[in-house]
One Martini backbone bead per residue (centre of mass of N, CA, C, O) as a GRO file, in nm:
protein
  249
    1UNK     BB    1   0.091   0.047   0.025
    2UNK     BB    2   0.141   0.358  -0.024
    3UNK     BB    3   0.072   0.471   0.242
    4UNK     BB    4   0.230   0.335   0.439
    5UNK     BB    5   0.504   0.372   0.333
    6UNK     BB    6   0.495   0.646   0.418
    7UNK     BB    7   0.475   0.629   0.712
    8UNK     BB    8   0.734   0.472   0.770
    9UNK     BB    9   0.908   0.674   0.667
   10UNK     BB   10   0.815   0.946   0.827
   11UNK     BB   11   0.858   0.761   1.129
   12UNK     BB   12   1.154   0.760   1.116
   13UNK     BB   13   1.495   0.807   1.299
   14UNK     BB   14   1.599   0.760   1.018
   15UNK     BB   15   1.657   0.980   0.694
   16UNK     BB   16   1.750   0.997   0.358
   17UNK     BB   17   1.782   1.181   0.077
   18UNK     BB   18   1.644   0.991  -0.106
   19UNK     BB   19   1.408   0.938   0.112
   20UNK     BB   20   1.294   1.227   0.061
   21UNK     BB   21   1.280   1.246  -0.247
   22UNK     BB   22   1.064   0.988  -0.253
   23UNK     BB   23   0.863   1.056  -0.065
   24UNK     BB   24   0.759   1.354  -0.229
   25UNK     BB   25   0.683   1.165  -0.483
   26UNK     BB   26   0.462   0.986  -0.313
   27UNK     BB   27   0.281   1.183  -0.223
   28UNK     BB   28   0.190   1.331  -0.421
   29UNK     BB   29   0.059   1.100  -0.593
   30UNK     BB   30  -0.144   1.042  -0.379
   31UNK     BB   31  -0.333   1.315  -0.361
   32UNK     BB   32  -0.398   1.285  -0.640
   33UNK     BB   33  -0.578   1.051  -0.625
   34UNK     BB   34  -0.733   1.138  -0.358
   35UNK     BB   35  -0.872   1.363  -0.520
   36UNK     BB   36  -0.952   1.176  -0.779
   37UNK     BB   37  -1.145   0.964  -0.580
   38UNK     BB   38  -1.274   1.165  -0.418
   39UNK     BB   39  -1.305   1.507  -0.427
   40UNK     BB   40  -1.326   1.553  -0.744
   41UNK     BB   41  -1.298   1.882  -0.722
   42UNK     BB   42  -1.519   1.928  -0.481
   43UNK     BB   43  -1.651   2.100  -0.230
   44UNK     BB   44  -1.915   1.891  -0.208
   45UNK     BB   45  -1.725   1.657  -0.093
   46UNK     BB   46  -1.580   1.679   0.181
   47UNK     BB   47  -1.795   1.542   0.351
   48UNK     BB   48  -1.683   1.217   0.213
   49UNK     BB   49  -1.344   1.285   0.372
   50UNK     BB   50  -1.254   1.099   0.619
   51UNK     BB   51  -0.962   1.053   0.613
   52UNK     BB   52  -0.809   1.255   0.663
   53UNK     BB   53  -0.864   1.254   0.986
   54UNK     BB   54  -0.775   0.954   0.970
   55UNK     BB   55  -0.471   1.032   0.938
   56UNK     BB   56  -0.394   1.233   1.139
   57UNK     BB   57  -0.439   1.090   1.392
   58UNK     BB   58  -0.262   0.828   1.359
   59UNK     BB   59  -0.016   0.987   1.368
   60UNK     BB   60  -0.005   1.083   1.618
   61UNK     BB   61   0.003   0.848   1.778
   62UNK     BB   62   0.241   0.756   1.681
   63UNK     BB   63   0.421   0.983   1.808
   64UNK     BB   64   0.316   0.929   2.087
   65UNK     BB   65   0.475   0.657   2.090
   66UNK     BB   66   0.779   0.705   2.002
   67UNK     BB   67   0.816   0.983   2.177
   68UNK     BB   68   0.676   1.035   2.410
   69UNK     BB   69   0.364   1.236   2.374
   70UNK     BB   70   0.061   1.149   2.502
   71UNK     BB   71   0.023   1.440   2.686
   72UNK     BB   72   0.044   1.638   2.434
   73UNK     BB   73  -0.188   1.481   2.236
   74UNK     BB   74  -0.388   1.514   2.442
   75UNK     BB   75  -0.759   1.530   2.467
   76UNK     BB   76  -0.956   1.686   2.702
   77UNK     BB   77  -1.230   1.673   2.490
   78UNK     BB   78  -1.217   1.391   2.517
   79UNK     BB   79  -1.389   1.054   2.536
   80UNK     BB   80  -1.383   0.796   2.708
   81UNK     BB   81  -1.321   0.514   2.618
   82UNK     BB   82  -1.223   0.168   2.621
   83UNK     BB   83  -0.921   0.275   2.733
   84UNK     BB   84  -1.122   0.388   2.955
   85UNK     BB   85  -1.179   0.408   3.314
   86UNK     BB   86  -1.463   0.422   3.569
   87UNK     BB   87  -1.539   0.496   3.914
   88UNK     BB   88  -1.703   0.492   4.178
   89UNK     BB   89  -1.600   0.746   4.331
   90UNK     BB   90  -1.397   0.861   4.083
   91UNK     BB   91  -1.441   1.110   3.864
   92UNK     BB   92  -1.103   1.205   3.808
   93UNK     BB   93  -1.033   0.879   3.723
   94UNK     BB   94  -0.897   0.744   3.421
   95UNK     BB   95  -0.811   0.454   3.372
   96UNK     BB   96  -0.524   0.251   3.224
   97UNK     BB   97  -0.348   0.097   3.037
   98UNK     BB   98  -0.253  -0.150   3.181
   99UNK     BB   99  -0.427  -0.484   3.244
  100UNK     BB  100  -0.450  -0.679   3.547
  101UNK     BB  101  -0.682  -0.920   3.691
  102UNK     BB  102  -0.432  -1.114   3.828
  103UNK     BB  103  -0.365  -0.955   4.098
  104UNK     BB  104  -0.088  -1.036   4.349
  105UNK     BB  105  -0.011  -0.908   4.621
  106UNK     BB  106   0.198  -0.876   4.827
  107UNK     BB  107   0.267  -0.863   5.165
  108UNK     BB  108   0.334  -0.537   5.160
  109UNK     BB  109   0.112  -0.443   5.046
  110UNK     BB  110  -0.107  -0.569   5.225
  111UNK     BB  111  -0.035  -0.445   5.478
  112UNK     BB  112  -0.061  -0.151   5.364
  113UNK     BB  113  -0.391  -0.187   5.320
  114UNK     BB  114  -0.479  -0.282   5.615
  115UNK     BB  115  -0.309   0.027   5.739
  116UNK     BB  116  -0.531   0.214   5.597
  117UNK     BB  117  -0.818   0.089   5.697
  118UNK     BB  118  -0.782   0.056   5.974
  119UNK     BB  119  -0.745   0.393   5.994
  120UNK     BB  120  -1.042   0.431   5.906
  121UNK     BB  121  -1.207   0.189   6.117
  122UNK     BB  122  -1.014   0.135   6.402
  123UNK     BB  123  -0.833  -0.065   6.353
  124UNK     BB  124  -0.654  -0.311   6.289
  125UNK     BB  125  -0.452  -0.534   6.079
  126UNK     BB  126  -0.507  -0.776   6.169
  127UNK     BB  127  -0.813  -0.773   6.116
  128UNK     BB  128  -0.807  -0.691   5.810
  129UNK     BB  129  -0.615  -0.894   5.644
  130UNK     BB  130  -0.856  -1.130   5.606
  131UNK     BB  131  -1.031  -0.963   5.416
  132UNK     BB  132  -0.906  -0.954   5.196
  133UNK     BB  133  -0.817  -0.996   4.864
  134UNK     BB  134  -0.625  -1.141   4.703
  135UNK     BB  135  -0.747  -1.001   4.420
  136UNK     BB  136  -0.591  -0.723   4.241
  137UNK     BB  137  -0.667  -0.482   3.997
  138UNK     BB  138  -0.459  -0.372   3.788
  139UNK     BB  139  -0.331  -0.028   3.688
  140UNK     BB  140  -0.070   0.153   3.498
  141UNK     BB  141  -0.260   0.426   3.466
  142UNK     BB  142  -0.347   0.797   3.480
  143UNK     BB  143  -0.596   1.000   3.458
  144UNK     BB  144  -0.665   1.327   3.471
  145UNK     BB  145  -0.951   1.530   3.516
  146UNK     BB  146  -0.824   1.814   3.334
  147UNK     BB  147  -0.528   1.641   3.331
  148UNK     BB  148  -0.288   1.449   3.403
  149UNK     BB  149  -0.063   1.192   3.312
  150UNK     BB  150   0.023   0.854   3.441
  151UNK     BB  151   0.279   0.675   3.460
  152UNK     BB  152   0.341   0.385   3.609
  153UNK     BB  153   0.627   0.200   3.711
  154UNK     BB  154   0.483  -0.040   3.601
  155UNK     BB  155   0.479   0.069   3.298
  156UNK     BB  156   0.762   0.100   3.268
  157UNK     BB  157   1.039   0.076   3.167
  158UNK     BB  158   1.367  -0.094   3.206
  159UNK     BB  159   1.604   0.130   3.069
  160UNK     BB  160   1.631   0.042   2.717
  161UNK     BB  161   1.532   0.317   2.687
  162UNK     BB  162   1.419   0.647   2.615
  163UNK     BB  163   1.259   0.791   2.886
  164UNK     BB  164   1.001   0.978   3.076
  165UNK     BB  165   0.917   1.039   3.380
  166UNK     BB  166   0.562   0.969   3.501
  167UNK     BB  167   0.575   0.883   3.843
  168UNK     BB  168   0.556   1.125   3.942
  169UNK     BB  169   0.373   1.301   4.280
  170UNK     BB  170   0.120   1.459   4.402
  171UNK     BB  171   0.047   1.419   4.746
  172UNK     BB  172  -0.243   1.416   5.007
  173UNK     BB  173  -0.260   1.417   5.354
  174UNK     BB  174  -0.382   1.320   5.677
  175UNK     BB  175  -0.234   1.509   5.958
  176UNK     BB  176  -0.089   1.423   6.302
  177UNK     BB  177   0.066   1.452   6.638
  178UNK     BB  178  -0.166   1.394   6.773
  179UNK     BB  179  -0.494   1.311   6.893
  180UNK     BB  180  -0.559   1.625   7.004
  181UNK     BB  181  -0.498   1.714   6.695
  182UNK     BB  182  -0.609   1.827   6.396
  183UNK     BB  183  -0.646   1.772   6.121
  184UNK     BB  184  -0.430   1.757   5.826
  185UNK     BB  185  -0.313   1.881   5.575
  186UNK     BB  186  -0.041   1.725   5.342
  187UNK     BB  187   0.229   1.734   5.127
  188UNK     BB  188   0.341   1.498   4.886
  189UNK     BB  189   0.596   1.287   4.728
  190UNK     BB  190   0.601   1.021   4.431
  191UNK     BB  191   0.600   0.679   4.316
  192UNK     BB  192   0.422   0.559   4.122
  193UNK     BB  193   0.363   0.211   4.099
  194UNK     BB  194   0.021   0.123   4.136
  195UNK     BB  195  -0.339   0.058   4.054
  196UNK     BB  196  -0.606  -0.045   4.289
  197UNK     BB  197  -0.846  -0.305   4.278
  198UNK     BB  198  -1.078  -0.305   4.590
  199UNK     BB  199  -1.277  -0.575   4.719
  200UNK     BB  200  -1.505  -0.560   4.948
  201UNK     BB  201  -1.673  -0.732   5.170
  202UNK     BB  202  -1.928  -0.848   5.365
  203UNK     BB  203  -1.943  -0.758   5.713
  204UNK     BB  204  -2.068  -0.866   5.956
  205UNK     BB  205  -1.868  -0.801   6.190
  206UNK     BB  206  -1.801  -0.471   6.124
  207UNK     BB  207  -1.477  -0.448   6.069
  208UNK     BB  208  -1.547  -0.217   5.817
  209UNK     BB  209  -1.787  -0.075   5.804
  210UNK     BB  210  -1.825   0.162   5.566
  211UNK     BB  211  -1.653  -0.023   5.364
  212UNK     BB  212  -1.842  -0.240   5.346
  213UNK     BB  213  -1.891  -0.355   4.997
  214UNK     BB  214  -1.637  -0.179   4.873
  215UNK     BB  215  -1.467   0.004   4.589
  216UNK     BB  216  -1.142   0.090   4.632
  217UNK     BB  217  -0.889   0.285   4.490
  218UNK     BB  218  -0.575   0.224   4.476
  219UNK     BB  219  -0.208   0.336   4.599
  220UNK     BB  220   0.117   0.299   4.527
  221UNK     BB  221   0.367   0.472   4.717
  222UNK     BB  222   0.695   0.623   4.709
  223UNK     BB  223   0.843   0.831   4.891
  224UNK     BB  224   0.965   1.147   4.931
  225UNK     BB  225   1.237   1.271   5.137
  226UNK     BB  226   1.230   1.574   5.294
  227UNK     BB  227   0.962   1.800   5.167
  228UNK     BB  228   0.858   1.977   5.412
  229UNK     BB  229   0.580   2.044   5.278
  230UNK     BB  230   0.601   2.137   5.025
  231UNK     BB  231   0.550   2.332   4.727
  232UNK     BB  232   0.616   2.352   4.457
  233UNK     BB  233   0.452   2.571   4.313
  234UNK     BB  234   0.616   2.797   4.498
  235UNK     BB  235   0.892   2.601   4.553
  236UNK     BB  236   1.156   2.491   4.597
  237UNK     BB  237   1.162   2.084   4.592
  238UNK     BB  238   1.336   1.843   4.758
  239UNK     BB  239   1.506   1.538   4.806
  240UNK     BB  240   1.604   1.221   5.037
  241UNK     BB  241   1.513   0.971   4.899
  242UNK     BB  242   1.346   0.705   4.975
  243UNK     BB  243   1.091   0.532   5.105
  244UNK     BB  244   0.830   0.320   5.215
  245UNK     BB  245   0.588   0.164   5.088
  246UNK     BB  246   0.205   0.325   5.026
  247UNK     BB  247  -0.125   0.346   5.108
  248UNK     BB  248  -0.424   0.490   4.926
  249UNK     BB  249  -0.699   0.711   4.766
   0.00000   0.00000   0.00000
């Protein structure tokens, strides 16, 4: 297919001076054909010929796997697709591919689940640590409605080709230094791991309380250290060193 071959050479990352004279001269001849076979030079025909704009996309998305550029050529006015996902009681949050459906959490991640919930519900983490699910279904990307795109650690390459590093965020939790102090909202840095759906069982005994029952959205995120609760956007905000994998929601 000669528009194939055009596309092909046109998003190489070495193209010499011979094949962009081929090139050249290959468009145009293709140009001509499409003019002459779908718009036969009528103005009143333009709107029989939506190749265009599917030709248009599809450049695109192309420019954004190769060159990872998803997160500037994403049109934040596009509806969501097929290939992203929205949970109830999660409005801001567009889950994306890959999307692993039997996913293990590890002990040290379900430890961390189990004391995310017990402080939720005033509980222990012993008593809740049984009641979770064994599998829990994992999502390696994440769109914020009208906001950035975030690709977690665990959907990122290898480091075997360049690649920008798109899962640091910024998240906040609620924290006090004393029992007898309101809670405050603080500021955190960290690097996304993984985005996690937590199915939660009907508890009889009543040991889950209001989220008995209920699917929760998790983030697995290793902290970045010494951040002393800086807001980037406000003053240069630097850390040291990496903490030990929390989870949130």
């Amino acid at each position: 297919c000669q528009l194939s071959n055009i596309l092909k050479t046109s998003i190489q990352f070495v193209i010499t001076h011979v094949q962009v004279a081929a090139l050249k001269t290959s468009i145009i001849a293709w140009v001509r054909k499409y003019e002459e076979y779908y718009y036969q030079y009528k103005e009143e025909r333009l709107s029989a010929c939506p190749l265009t704009n599917i030709l248009h996309m599809a450049y695109l998305e192309q420019l954004g796997v190769r060159y990872d550029l998803e997160a500037e050529l994403w049109d934040p006015n596009k509806l969501s697709g097929k290939s992203e996902y929205t949970f109830e009681g999660y409005p801001q949050a567009y889950l994306r591919l890959p999307y692993k459906r039997d996913f293990i959490p590890d002990d040290n991640i379900r430890m961390q689940v189990a004391s995310y919930f017990a402080l939720l519900v005033g509980k222990t983490r012993k008593e809740i640590l049984p009641l979770l699910p064994q599998m829990m279904p994992s999502y390696g990307k994440l769109r914020i409605k009208d906001g950035d795109s975030i690709r977690s650690a665990s959907a990122s390459g290898d480091g075997s080709t360049a690649e920008r590093n798109m899962s640091f965020i910024r998240y906040e939790i609620q924290t006090r230094r004393r029992v007898s102090e309101p809670w405050v909202s603080q500021i955190f840095y960290g690097r996304l791991e993984r985005i996690l759906v937590c199915d939660l069982p009907a508890s009889a005994d009543r040991k889950l309380g209001s989220i008995s029952n209920k699917r929760r959205l998790l983030v697995v995120i290793t902290p970045c250290l010494n951040t002393a609760g800086k807001d980037a956007a406000l003053e240069i905000t630097t850390y040291r060193g990496m903490g030990s994998p929390v989870v949130t929601d």
